[in-house]
PDB file of C-alpha atoms in Angstrom:
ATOM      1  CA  UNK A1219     228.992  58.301  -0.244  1.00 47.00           C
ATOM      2  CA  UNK A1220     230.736  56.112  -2.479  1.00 47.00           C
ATOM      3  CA  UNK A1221     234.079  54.514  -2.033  1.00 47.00           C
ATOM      4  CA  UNK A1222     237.083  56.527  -3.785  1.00 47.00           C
ATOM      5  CA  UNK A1223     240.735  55.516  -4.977  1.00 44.00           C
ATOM      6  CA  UNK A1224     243.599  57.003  -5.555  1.00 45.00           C
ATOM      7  CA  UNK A1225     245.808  56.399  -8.743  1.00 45.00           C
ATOM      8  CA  UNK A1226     248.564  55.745  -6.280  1.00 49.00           C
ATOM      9  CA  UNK A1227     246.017  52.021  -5.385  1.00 49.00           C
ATOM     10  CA  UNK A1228     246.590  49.122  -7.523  1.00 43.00           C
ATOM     11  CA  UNK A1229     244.314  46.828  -8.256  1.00 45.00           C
ATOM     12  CA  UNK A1230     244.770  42.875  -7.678  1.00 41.00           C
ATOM     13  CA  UNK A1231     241.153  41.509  -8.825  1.00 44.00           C
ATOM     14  CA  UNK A1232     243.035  40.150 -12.123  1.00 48.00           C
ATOM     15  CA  UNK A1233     245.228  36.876 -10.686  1.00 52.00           C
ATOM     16  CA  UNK A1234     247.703  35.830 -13.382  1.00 53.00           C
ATOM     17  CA  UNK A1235     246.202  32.316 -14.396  1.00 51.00           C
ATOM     18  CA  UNK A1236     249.455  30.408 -14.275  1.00 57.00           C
ATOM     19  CA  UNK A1237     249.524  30.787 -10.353  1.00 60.00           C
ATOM     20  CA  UNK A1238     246.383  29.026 -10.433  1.00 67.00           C
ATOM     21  CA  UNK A1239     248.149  25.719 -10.937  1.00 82.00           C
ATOM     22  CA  UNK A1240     251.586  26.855  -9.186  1.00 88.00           C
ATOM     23  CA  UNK A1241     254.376  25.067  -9.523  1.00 92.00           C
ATOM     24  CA  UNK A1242     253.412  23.890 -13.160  1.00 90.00           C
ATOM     25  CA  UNK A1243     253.790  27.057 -15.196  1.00 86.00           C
ATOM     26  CA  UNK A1244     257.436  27.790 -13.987  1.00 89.00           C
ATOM     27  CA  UNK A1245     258.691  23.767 -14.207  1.00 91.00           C
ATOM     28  CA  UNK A1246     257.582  23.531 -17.460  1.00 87.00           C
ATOM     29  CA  UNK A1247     259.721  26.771 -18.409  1.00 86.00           C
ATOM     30  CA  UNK A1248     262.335  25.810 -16.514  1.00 90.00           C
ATOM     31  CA  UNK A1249     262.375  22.457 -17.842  1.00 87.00           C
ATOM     32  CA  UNK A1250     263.119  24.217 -21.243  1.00 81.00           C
ATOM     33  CA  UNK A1251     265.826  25.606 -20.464  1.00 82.00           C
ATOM     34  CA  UNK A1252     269.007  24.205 -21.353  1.00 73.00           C
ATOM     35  CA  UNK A1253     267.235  21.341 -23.581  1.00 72.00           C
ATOM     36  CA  UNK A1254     269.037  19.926 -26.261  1.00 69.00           C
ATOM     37  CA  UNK A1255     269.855  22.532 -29.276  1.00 64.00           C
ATOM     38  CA  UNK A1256     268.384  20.270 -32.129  1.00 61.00           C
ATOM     39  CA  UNK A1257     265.043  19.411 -29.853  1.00 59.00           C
ATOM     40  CA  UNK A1258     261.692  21.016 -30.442  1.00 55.00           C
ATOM     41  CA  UNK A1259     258.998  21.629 -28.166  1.00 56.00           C
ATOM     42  CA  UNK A1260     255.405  21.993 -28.914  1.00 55.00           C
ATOM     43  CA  UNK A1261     253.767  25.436 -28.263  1.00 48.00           C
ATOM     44  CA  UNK A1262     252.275  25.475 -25.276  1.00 52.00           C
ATOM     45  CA  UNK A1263     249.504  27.892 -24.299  1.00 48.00           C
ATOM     46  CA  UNK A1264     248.339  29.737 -21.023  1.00 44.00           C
ATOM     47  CA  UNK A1265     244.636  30.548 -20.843  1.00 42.00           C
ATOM     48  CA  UNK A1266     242.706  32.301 -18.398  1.00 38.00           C
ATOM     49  CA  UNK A1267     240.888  28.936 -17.805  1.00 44.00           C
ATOM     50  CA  UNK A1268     244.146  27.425 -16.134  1.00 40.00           C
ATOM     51  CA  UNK A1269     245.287  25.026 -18.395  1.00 38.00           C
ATOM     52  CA  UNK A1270     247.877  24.638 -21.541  1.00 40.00           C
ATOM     53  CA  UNK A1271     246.333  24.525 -24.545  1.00 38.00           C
ATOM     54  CA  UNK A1272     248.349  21.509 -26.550  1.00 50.00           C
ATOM     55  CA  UNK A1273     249.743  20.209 -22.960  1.00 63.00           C
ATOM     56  CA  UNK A1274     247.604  17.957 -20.684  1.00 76.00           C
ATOM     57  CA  UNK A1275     248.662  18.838 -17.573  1.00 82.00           C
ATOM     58  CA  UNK A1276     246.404  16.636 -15.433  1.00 86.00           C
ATOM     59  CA  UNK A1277     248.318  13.273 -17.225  1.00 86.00           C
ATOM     60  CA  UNK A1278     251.201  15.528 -16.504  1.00 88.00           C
ATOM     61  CA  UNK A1279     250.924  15.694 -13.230  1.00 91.00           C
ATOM     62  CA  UNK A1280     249.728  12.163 -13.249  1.00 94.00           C
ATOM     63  CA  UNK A1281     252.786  10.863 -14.941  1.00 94.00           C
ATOM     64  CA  UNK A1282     255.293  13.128 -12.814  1.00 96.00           C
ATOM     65  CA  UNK A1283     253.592  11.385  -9.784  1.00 97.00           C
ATOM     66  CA  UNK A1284     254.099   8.068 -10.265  1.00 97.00           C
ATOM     67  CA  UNK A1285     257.658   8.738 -10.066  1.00 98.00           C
ATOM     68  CA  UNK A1286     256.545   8.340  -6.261  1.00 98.00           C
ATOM     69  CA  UNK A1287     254.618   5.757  -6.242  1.00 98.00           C
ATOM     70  CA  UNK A1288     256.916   4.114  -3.992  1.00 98.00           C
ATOM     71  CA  UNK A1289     260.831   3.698  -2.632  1.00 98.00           C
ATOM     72  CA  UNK A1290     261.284   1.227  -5.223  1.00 98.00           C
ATOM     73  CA  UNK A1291     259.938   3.430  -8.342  1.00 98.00           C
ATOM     74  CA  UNK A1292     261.426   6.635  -6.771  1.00 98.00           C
ATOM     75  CA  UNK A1293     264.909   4.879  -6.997  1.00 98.00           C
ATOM     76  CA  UNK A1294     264.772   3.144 -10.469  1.00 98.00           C
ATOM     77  CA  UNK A1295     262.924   6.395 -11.978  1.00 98.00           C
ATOM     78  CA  UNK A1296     264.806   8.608 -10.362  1.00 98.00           C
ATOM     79  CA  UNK A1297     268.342   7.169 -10.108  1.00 98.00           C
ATOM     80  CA  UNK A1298     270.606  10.707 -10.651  1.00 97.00           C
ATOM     81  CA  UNK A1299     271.101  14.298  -9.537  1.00 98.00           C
ATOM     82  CA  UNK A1300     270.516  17.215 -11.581  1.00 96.00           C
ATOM     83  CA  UNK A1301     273.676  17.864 -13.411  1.00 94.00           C
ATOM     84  CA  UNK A1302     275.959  20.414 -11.616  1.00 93.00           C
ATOM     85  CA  UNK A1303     275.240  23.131 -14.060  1.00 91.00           C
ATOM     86  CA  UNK A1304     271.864  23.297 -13.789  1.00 91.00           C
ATOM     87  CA  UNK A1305     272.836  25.233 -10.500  1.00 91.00           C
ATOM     88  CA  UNK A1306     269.931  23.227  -8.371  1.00 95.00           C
ATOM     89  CA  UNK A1307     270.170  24.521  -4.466  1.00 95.00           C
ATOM     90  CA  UNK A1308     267.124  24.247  -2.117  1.00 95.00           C
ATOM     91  CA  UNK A1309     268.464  28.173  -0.839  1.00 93.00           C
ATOM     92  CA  UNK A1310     266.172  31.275  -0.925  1.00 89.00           C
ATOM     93  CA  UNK A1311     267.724  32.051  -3.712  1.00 87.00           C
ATOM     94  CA  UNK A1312     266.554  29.237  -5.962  1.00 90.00           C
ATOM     95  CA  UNK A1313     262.874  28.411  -6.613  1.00 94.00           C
ATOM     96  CA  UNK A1314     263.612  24.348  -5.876  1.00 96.00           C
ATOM     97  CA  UNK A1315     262.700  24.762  -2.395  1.00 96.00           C
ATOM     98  CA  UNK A1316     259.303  26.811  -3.097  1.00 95.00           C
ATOM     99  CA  UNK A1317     257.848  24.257  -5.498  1.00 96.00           C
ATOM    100  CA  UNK A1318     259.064  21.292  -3.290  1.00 97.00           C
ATOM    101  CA  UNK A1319     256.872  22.966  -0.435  1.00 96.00           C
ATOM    102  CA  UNK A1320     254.060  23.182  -3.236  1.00 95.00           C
ATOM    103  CA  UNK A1321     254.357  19.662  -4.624  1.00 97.00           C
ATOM    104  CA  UNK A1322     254.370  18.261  -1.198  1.00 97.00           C
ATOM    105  CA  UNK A1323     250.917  19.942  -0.065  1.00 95.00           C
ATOM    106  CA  UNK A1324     249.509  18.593  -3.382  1.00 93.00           C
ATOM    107  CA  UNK A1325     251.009  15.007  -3.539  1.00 96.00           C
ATOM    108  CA  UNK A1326     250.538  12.407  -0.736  1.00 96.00           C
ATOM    109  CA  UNK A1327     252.918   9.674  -2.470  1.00 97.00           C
ATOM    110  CA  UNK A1328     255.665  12.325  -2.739  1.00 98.00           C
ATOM    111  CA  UNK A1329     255.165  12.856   1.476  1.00 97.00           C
ATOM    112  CA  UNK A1330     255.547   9.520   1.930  1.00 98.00           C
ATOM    113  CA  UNK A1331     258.375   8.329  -0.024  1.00 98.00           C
ATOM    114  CA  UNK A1332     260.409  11.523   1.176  1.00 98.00           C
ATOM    115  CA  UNK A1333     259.655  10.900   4.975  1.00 98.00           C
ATOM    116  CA  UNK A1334     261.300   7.208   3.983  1.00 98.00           C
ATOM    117  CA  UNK A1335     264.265   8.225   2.277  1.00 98.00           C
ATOM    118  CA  UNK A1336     265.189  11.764   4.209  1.00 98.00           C
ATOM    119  CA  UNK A1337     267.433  11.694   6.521  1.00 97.00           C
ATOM    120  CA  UNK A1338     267.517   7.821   6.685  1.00 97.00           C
ATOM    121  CA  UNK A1339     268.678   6.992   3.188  1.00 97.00           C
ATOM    122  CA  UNK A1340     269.991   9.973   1.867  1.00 98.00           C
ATOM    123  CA  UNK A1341     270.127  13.848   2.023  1.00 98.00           C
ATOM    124  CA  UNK A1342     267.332  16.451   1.774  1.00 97.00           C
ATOM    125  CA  UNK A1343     269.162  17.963  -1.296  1.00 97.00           C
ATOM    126  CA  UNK A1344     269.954  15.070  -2.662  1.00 98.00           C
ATOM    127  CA  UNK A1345     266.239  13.614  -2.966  1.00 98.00           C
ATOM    128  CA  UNK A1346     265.200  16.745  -3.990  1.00 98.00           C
ATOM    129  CA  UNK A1347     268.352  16.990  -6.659  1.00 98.00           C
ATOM    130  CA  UNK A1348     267.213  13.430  -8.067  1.00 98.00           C
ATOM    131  CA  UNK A1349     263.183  14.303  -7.893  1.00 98.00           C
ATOM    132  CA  UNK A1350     263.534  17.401  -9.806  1.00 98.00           C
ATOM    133  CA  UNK A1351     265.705  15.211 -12.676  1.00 97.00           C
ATOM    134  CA  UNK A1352     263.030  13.019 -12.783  1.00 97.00           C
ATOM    135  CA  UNK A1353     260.213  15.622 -13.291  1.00 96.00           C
ATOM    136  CA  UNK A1354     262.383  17.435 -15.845  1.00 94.00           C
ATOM    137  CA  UNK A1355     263.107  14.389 -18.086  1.00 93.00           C
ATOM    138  CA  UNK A1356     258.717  13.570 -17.535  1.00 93.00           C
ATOM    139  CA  UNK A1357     258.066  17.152 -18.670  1.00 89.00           C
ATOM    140  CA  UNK A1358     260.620  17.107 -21.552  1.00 87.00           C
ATOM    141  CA  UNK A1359     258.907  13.644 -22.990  1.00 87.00           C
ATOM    142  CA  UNK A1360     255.762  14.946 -22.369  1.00 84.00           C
ATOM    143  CA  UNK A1361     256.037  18.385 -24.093  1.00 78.00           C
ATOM    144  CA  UNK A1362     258.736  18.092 -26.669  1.00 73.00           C
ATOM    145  CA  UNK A1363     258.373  16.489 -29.822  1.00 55.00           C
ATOM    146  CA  UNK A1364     260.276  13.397 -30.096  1.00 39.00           C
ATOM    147  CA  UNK A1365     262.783  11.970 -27.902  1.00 42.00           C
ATOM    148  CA  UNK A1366     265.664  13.603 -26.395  1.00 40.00           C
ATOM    149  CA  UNK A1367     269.048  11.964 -25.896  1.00 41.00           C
ATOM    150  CA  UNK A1368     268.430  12.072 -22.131  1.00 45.00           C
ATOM    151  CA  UNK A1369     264.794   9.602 -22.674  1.00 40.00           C
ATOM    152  CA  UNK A1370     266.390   7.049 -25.029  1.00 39.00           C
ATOM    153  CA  UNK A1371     265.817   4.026 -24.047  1.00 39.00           C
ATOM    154  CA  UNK A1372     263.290   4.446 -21.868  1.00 39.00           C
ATOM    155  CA  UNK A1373     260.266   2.417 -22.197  1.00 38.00           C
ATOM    156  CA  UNK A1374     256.821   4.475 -23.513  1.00 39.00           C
ATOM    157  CA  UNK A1375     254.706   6.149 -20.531  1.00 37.00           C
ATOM    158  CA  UNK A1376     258.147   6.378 -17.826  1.00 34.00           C
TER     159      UNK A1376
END
């Protein structure tokens, strides 16, 4: 006989795409937040396929690593903590500490410059505090149109 199901069973066969490339989805969004009133960001566009339509992600992700190249880069690229108000805690209750876990399985530079810096140089919250500033002002260059008050100043491609 065949199989049955109830209407109590759920199905799971459909994965939402934008776990697919997990953390990406939700640092982009939460790299929105709070950005300047007067700047703009470009549409960006989840498809079943994984990507962002109008967003590279691979130079994305490309860009956000080099931030870890090494000690050196980490420090000069990454020189501040998130401001206070952003509210950045590496607690359960937070989602900093789930994609740290996820950007460390998927970026070897990241591994090594942390295991240098932590508890040696400075604080586990602290590099994390100054990491996720770093990724937030790549993303907001990346995906915004035109420069932000934060990314003045820097040179093209930091």
């Amino acid at each position: 006989m065949g199989a049955t199901s109830s209407s109590n069973d759920i199905a799971w066969e459909e994965e939402d795409p934008k776990d697919d490339v997990f953390p990406w989805f939700h640092l982009v969004n939460w790299c929105a937040e709070n950005a300047p009133s007067k700047a703009t960001f470009r549409i960006l566009e989840f498809t079943s396929s994984s990507s962002w339509a109008r967003c590279d992600l691979p130079s994305l992700q490309l860009e956000v690593s080099a931030l870890t190249k090494d000690v050196e880069t980490f420090t000069k690229r990454c020189p501040s903590e998130l401001p206070e108000n952003v509210g950045f805690t590496l607690d359960e209750s937070a989602s900093f500490g789930e994609w740290a876990a996820a950007l460390l399985e998927s970026d070897p530079s990241l591994c090594k410059v942390r295991y240098k810096l932590v508890p040696s140089k400075m604080k586990e919250e602290a590099f994390w505090s100054r990491y996720f500033a770093g990724v937030r002002q790549v993303v907001r260059r990346q995906v915004m149109n035109g420069r932000t008050p934060a990314t003045n100043g820097l040179p093209e491609g930091l």
